[in-house]
PDB file of C-alpha atoms in Angstrom:
ATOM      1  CA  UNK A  29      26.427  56.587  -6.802  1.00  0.00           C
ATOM      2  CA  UNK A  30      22.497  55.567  -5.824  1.00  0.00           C
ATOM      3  CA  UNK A  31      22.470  52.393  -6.954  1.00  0.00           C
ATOM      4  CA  UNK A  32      25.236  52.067  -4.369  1.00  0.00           C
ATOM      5  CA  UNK A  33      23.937  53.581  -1.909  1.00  0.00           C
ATOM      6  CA  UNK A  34      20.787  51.498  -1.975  1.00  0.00           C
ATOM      7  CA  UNK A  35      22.729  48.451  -1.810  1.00  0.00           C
ATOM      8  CA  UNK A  36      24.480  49.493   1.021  1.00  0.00           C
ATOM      9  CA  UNK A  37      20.461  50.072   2.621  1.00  0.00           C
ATOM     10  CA  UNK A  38      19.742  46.488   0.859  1.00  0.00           C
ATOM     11  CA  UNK A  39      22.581  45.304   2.503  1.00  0.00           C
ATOM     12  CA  UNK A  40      21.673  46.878   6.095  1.00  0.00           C
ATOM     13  CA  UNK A  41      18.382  46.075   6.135  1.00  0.00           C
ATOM     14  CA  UNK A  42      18.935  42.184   5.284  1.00  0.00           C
ATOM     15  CA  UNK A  43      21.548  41.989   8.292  1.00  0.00           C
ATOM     16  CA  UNK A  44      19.371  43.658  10.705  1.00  0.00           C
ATOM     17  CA  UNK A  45      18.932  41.157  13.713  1.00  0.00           C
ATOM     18  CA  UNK A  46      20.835  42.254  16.847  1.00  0.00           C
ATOM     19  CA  UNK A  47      24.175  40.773  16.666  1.00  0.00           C
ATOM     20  CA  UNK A  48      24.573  39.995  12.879  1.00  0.00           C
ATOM     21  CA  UNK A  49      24.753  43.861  12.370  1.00  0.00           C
ATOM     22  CA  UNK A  50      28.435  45.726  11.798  1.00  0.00           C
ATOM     23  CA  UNK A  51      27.329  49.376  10.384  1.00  0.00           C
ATOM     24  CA  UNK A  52      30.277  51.421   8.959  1.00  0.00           C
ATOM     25  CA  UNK A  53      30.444  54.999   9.421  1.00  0.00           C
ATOM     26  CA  UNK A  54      29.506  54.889   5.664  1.00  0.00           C
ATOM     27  CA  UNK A  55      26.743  53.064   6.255  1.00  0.00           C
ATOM     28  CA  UNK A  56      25.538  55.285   9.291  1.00  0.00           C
ATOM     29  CA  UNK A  57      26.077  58.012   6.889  1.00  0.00           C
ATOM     30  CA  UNK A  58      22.997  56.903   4.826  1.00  0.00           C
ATOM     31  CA  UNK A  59      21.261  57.056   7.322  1.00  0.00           C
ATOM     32  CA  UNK A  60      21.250  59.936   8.416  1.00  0.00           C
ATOM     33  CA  UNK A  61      21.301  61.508   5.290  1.00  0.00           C
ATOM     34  CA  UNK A  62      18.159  63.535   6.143  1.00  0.00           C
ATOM     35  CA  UNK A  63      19.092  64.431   9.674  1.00  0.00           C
ATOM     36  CA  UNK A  64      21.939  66.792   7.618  1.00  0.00           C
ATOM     37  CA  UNK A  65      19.206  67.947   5.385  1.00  0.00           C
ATOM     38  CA  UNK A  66      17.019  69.084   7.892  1.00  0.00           C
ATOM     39  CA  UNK A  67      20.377  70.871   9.725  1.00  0.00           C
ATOM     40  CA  UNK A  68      20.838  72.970   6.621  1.00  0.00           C
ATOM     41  CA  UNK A  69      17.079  74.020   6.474  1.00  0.00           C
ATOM     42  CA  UNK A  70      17.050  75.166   9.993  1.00  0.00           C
ATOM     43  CA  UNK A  71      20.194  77.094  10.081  1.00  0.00           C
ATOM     44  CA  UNK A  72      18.745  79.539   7.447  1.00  0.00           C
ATOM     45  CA  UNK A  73      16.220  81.565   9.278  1.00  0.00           C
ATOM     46  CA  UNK A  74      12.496  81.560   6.818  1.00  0.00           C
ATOM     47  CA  UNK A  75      14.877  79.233   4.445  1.00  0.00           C
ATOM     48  CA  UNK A  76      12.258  77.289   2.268  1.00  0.00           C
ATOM     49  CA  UNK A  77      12.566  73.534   2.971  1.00  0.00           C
ATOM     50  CA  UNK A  78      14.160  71.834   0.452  1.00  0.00           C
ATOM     51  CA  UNK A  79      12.757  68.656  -1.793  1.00  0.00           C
ATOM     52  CA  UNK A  80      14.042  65.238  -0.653  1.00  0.00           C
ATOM     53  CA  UNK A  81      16.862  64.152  -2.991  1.00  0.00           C
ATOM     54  CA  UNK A  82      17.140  60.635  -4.934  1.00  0.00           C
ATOM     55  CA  UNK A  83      18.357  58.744  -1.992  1.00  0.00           C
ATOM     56  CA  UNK A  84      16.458  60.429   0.779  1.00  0.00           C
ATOM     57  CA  UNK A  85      12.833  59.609  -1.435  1.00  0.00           C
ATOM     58  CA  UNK A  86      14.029  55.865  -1.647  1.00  0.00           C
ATOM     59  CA  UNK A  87      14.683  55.640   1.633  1.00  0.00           C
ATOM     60  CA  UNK A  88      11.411  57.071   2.990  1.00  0.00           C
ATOM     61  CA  UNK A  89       9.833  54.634   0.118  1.00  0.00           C
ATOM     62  CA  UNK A  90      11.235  51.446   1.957  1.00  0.00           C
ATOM     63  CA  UNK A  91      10.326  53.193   5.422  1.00  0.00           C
ATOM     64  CA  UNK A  92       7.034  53.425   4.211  1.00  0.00           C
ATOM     65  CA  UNK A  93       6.625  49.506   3.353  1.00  0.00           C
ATOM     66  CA  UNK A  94       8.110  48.833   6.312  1.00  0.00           C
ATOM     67  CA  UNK A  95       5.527  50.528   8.573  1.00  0.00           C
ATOM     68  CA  UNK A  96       3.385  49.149   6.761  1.00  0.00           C
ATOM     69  CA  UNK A  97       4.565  45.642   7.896  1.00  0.00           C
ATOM     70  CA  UNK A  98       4.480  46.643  11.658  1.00  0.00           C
ATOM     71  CA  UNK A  99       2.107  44.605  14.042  1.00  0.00           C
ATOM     72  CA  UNK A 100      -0.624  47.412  15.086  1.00  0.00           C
ATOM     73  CA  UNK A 101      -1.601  47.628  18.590  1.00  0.00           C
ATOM     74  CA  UNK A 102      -4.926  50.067  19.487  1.00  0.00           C
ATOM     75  CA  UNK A 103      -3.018  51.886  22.169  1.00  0.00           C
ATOM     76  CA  UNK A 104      -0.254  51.659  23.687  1.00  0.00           C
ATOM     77  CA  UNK A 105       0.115  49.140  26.441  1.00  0.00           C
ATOM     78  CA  UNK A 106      -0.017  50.325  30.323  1.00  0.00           C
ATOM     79  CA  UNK A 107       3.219  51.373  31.867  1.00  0.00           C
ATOM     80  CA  UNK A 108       4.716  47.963  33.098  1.00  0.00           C
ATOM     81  CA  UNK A 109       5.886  49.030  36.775  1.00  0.00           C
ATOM     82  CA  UNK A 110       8.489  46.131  36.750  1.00  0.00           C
ATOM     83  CA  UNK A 111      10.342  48.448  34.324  1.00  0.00           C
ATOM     84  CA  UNK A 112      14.296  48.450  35.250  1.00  0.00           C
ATOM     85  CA  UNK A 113      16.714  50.406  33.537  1.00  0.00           C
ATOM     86  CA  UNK A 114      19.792  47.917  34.596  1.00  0.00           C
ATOM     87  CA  UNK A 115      17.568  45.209  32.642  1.00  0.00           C
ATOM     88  CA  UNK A 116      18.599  47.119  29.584  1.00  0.00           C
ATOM     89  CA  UNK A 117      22.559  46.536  30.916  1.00  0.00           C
ATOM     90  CA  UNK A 118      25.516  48.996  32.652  1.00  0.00           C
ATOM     91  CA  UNK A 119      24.590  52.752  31.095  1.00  0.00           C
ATOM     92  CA  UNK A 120      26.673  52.647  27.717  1.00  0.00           C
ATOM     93  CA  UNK A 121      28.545  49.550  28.077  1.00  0.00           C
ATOM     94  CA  UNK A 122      30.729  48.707  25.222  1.00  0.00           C
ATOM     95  CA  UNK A 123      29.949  44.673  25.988  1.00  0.00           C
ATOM     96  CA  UNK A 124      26.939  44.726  23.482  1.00  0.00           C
ATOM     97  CA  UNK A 125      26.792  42.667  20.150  1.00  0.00           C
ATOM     98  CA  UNK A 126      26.192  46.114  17.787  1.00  0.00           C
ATOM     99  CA  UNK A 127      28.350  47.782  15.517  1.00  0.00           C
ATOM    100  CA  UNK A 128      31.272  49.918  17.770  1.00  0.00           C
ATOM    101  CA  UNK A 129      30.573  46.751  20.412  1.00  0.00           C
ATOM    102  CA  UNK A 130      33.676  45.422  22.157  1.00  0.00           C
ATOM    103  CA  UNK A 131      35.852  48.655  20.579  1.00  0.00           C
ATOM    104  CA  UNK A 132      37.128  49.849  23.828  1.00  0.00           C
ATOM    105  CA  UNK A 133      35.015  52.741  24.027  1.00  0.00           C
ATOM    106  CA  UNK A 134      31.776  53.183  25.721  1.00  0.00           C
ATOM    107  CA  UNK A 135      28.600  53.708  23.717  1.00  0.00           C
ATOM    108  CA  UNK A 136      28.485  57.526  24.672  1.00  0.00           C
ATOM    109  CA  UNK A 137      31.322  58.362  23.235  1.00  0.00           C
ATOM    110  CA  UNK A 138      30.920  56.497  20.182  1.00  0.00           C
ATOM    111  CA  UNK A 139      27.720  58.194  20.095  1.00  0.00           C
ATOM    112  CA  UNK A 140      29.946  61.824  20.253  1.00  0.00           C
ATOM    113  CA  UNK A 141      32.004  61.107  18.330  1.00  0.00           C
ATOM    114  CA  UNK A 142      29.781  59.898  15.434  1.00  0.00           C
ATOM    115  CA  UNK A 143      27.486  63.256  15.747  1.00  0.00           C
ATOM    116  CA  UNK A 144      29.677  66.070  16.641  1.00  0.00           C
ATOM    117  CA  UNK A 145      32.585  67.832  15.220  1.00  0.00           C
ATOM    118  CA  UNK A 146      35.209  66.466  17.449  1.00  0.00           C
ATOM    119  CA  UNK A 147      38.056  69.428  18.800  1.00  0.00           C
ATOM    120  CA  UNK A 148      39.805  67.597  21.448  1.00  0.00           C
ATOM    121  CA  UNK A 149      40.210  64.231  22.822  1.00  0.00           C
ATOM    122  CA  UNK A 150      41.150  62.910  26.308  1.00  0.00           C
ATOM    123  CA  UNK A 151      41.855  59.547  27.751  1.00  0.00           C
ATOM    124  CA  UNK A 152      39.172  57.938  30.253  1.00  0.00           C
ATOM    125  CA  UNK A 153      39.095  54.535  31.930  1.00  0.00           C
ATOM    126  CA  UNK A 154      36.114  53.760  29.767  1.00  0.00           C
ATOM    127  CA  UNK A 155      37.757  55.035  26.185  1.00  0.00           C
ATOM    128  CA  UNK A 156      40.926  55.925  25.200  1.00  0.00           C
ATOM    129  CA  UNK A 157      40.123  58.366  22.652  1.00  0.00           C
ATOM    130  CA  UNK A 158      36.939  60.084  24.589  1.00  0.00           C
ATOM    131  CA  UNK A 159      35.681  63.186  23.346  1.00  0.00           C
ATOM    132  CA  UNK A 160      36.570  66.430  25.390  1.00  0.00           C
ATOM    133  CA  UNK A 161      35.374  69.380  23.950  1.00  0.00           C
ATOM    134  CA  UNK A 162      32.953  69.055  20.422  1.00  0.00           C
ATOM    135  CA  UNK A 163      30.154  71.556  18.475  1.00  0.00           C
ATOM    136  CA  UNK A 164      26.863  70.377  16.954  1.00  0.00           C
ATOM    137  CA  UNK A 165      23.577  71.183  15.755  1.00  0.00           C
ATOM    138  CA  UNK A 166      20.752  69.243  17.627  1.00  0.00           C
ATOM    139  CA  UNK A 167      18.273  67.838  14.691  1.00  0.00           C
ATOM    140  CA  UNK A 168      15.459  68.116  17.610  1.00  0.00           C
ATOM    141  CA  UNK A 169      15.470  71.784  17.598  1.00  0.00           C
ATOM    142  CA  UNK A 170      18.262  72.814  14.769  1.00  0.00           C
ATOM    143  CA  UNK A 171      20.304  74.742  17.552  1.00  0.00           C
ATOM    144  CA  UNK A 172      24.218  75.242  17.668  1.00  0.00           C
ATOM    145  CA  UNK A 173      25.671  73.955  21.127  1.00  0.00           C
ATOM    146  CA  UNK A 174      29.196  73.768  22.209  1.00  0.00           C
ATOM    147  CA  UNK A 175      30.096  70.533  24.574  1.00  0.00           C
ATOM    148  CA  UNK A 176      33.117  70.231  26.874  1.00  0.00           C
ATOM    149  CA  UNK A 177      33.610  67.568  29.052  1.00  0.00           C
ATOM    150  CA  UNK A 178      33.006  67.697  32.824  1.00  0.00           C
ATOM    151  CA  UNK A 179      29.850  69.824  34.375  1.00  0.00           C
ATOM    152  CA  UNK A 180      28.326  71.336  31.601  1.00  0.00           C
ATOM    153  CA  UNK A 181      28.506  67.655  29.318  1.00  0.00           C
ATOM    154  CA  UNK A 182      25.185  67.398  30.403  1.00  0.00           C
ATOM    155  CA  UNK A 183      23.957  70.252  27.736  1.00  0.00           C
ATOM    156  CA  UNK A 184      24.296  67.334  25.137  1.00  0.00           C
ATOM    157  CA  UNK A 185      22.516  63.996  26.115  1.00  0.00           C
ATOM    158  CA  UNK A 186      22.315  60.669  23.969  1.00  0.00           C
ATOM    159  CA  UNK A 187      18.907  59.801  22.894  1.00  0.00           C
ATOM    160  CA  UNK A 188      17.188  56.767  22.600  1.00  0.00           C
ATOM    161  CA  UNK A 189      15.157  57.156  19.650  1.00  0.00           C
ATOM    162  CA  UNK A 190      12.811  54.282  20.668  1.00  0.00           C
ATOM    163  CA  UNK A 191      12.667  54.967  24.434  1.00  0.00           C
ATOM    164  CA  UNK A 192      14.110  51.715  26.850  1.00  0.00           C
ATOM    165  CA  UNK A 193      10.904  52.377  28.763  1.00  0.00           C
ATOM    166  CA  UNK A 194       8.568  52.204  25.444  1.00  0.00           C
ATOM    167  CA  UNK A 195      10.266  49.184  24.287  1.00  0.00           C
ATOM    168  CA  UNK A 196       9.913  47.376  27.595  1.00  0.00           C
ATOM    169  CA  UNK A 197       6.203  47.513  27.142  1.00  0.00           C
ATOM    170  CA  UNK A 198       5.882  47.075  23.924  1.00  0.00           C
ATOM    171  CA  UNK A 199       7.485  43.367  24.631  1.00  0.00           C
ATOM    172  CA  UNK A 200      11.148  44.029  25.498  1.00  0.00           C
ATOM    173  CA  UNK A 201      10.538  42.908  28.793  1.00  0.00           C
ATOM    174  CA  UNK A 202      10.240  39.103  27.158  1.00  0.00           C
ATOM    175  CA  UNK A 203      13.696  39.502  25.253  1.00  0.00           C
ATOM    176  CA  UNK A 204      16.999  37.973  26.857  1.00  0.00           C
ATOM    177  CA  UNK A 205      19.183  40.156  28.500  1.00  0.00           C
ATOM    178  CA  UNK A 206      21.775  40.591  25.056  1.00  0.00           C
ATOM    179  CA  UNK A 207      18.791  41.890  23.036  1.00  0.00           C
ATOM    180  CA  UNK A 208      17.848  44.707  25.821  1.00  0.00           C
ATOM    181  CA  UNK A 209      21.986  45.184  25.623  1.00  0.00           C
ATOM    182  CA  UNK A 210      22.137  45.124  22.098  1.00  0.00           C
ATOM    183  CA  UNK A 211      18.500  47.746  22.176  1.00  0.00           C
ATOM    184  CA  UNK A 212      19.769  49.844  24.564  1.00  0.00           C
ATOM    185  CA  UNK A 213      23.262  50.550  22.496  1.00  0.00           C
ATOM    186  CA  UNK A 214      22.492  50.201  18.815  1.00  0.00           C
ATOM    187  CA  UNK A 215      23.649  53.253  17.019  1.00  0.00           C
ATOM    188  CA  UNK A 216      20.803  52.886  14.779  1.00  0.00           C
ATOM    189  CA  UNK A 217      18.781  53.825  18.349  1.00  0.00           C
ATOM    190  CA  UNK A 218      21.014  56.467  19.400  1.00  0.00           C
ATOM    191  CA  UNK A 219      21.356  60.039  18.566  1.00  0.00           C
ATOM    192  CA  UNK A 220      23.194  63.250  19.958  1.00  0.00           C
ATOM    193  CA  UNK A 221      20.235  65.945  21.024  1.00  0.00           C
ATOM    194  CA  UNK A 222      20.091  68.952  23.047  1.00  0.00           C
ATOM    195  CA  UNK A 223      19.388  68.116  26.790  1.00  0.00           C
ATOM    196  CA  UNK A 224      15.928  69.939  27.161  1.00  0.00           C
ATOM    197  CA  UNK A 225      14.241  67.886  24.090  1.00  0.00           C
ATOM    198  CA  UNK A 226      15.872  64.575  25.706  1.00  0.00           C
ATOM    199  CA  UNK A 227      14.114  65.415  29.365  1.00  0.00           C
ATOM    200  CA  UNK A 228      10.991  66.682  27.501  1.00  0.00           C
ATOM    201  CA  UNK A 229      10.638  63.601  25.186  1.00  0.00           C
ATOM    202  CA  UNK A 230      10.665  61.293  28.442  1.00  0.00           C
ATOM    203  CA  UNK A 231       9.601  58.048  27.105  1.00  0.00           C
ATOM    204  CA  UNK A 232       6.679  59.288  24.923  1.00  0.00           C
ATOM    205  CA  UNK A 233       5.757  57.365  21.478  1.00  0.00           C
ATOM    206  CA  UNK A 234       5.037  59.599  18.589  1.00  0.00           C
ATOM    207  CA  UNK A 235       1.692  60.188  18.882  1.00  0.00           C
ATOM    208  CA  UNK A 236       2.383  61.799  21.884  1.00  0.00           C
ATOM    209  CA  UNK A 237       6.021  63.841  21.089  1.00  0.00           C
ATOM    210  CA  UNK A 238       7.754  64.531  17.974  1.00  0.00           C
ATOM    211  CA  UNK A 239      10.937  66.513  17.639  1.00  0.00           C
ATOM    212  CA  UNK A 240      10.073  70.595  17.835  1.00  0.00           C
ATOM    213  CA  UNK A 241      11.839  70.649  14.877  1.00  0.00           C
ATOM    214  CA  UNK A 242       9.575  69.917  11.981  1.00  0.00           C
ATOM    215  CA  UNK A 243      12.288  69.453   9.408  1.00  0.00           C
ATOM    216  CA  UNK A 244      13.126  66.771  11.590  1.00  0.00           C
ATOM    217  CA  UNK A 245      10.386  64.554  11.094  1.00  0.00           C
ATOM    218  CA  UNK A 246      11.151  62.952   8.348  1.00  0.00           C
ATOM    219  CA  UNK A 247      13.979  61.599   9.265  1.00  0.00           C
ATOM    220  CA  UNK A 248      12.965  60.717  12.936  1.00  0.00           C
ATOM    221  CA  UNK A 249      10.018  58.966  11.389  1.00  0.00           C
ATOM    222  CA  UNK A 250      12.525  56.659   8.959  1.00  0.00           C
ATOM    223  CA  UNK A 251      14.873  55.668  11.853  1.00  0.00           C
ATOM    224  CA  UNK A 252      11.932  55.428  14.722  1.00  0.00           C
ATOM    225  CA  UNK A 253      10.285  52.724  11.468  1.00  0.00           C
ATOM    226  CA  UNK A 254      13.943  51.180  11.354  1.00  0.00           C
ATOM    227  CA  UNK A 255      14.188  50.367  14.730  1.00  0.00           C
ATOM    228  CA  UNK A 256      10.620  49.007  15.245  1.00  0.00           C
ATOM    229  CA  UNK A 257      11.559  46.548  12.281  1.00  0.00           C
ATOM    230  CA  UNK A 258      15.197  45.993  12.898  1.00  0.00           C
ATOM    231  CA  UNK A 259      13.822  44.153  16.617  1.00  0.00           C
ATOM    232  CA  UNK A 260      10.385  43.241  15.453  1.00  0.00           C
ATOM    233  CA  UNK A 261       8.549  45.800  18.099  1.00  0.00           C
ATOM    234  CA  UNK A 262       4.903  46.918  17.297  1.00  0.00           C
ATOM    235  CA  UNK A 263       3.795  49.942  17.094  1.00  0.00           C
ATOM    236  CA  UNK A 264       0.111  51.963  18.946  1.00  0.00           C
ATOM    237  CA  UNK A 265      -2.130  52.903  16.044  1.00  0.00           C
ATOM    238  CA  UNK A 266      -1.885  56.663  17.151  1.00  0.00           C
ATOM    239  CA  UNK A 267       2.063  56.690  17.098  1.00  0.00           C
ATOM    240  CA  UNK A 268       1.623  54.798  13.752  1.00  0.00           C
ATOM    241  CA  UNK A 269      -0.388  57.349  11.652  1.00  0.00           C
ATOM    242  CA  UNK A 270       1.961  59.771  13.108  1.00  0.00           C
ATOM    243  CA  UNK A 271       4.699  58.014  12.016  1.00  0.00           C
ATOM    244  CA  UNK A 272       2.977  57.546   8.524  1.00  0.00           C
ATOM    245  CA  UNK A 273       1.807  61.472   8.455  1.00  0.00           C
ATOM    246  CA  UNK A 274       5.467  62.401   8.991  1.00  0.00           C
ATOM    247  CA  UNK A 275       6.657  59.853   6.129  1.00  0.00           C
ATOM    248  CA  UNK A 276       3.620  61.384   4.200  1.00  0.00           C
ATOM    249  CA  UNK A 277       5.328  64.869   4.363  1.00  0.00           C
ATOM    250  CA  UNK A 278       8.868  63.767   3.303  1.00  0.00           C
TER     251      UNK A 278
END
């Protein structure tokens, strides 16, 4: 079952330019293998933390080469005030070249319906299956929360694991408009939290916020590396012995 696993991660990895990639939910399951991990842990109240299995210490193992292969900047750059949100396209449109692109269902929902155990469904003039009502654990702070569509949606949020803001001055502001799309709505980038760790993460790097959840790091550190790699993005040297301390303490 590892070995084919790690071809499916072979497999990922080698397709990774925007445009070229079509995850599964299979292959979205891998990665987040350790996001479930660190779920379980935090549910149990003074539960000891549990060893990595096979898969999750191979997969920190090629997150760890890959930082390693990150360009290295000494800080990170000043806060470009040119900085647009629109340049990273319409707020989850479904007209990006990523995996659940072009499926008739804006990226938010995707997003729901990947992370959250779905109980009801509505039609929307932006998905036909949109989710209504939904529970989940957010991995930034390992605490239950019920969603229902309409005012109190905003208690869940959709993350950007690499911030739109970060990424603009880190050299985003250079790409053509389909990369920002693709950035701003790849799944691998994207992850149900809790609202209050989304508004207090702003656009911080990691040397500057990780999620309050330590059992989180791991895995936060693996798809913040994947991301930097997957669109060729360097890294501040703080935010990348962060990165590598959190990796360290798989």
């Amino acid at each position: 079952m590892w070995r084919a696993v790690r071809h499916r991660w072979r497999w990922i990895r080698s397709h990774r330019k925007p445009g070229r990639v079509r995850l599964t939910g299979k292959q979205w399951a891998v990665l987040v293998v350790f996001a479930a991990t660190a779920v379980v842990v935090a549910s149990g109240i003074g539960a000891p933390q549990r060893k990595p299995s096979s898969v999750d210490v191979w997969a920190v193992a090629q997150a760890r080469a890959d930082l390693a292969t990150v360009s290295v900047l000494d800080r990170r750059p000043p806060h470009d005030r040119d900085y647009r949100r629109d340049a990273f396209g319409p707020a989850w449109t479904d007209d990006a070249r990523v995996s659940g692109g072009g499926n008739a269902c804006d990226t938010r929902n995707d997003v729901l319906a990947r992370d959250l155990t779905v109980t009801a469904r509505v039609v929307t003039s932006s998905c036909a299956q949109a989710v209504a009502a939904g529970t989940f654990v957010s991995p930034y702070t390992g605490r239950s929360i019920g969603f229902r569509r309409g005012r109190s949606s905003a208690a869940v949020q959709i993350d950007h694991i690499v911030p739109l803001s970060l990424a603009w001055d880190l050299g985003a502001a250079a790409w053509p408009q389909s990369r920002r799309w693709s950035f701003a709505n790849d799944p691998r980038n994207l992850v149900a939290v809790d609202a209050a760790s989304n508004q207090a993460k702003s656009d911080y790097e990691p040397a500057r916020w990780m999620p309050p959840l330590r059992g989180f790091h791991c895995q936060y550190a693996v798809q913040f590396v994947v991301v930097l790699v997957a669109y060729d993005l360097p890294i501040d040297s703080p935010s990348r012995d962060t990165l590598d301390e959190a990796l360290g303490g798989c």
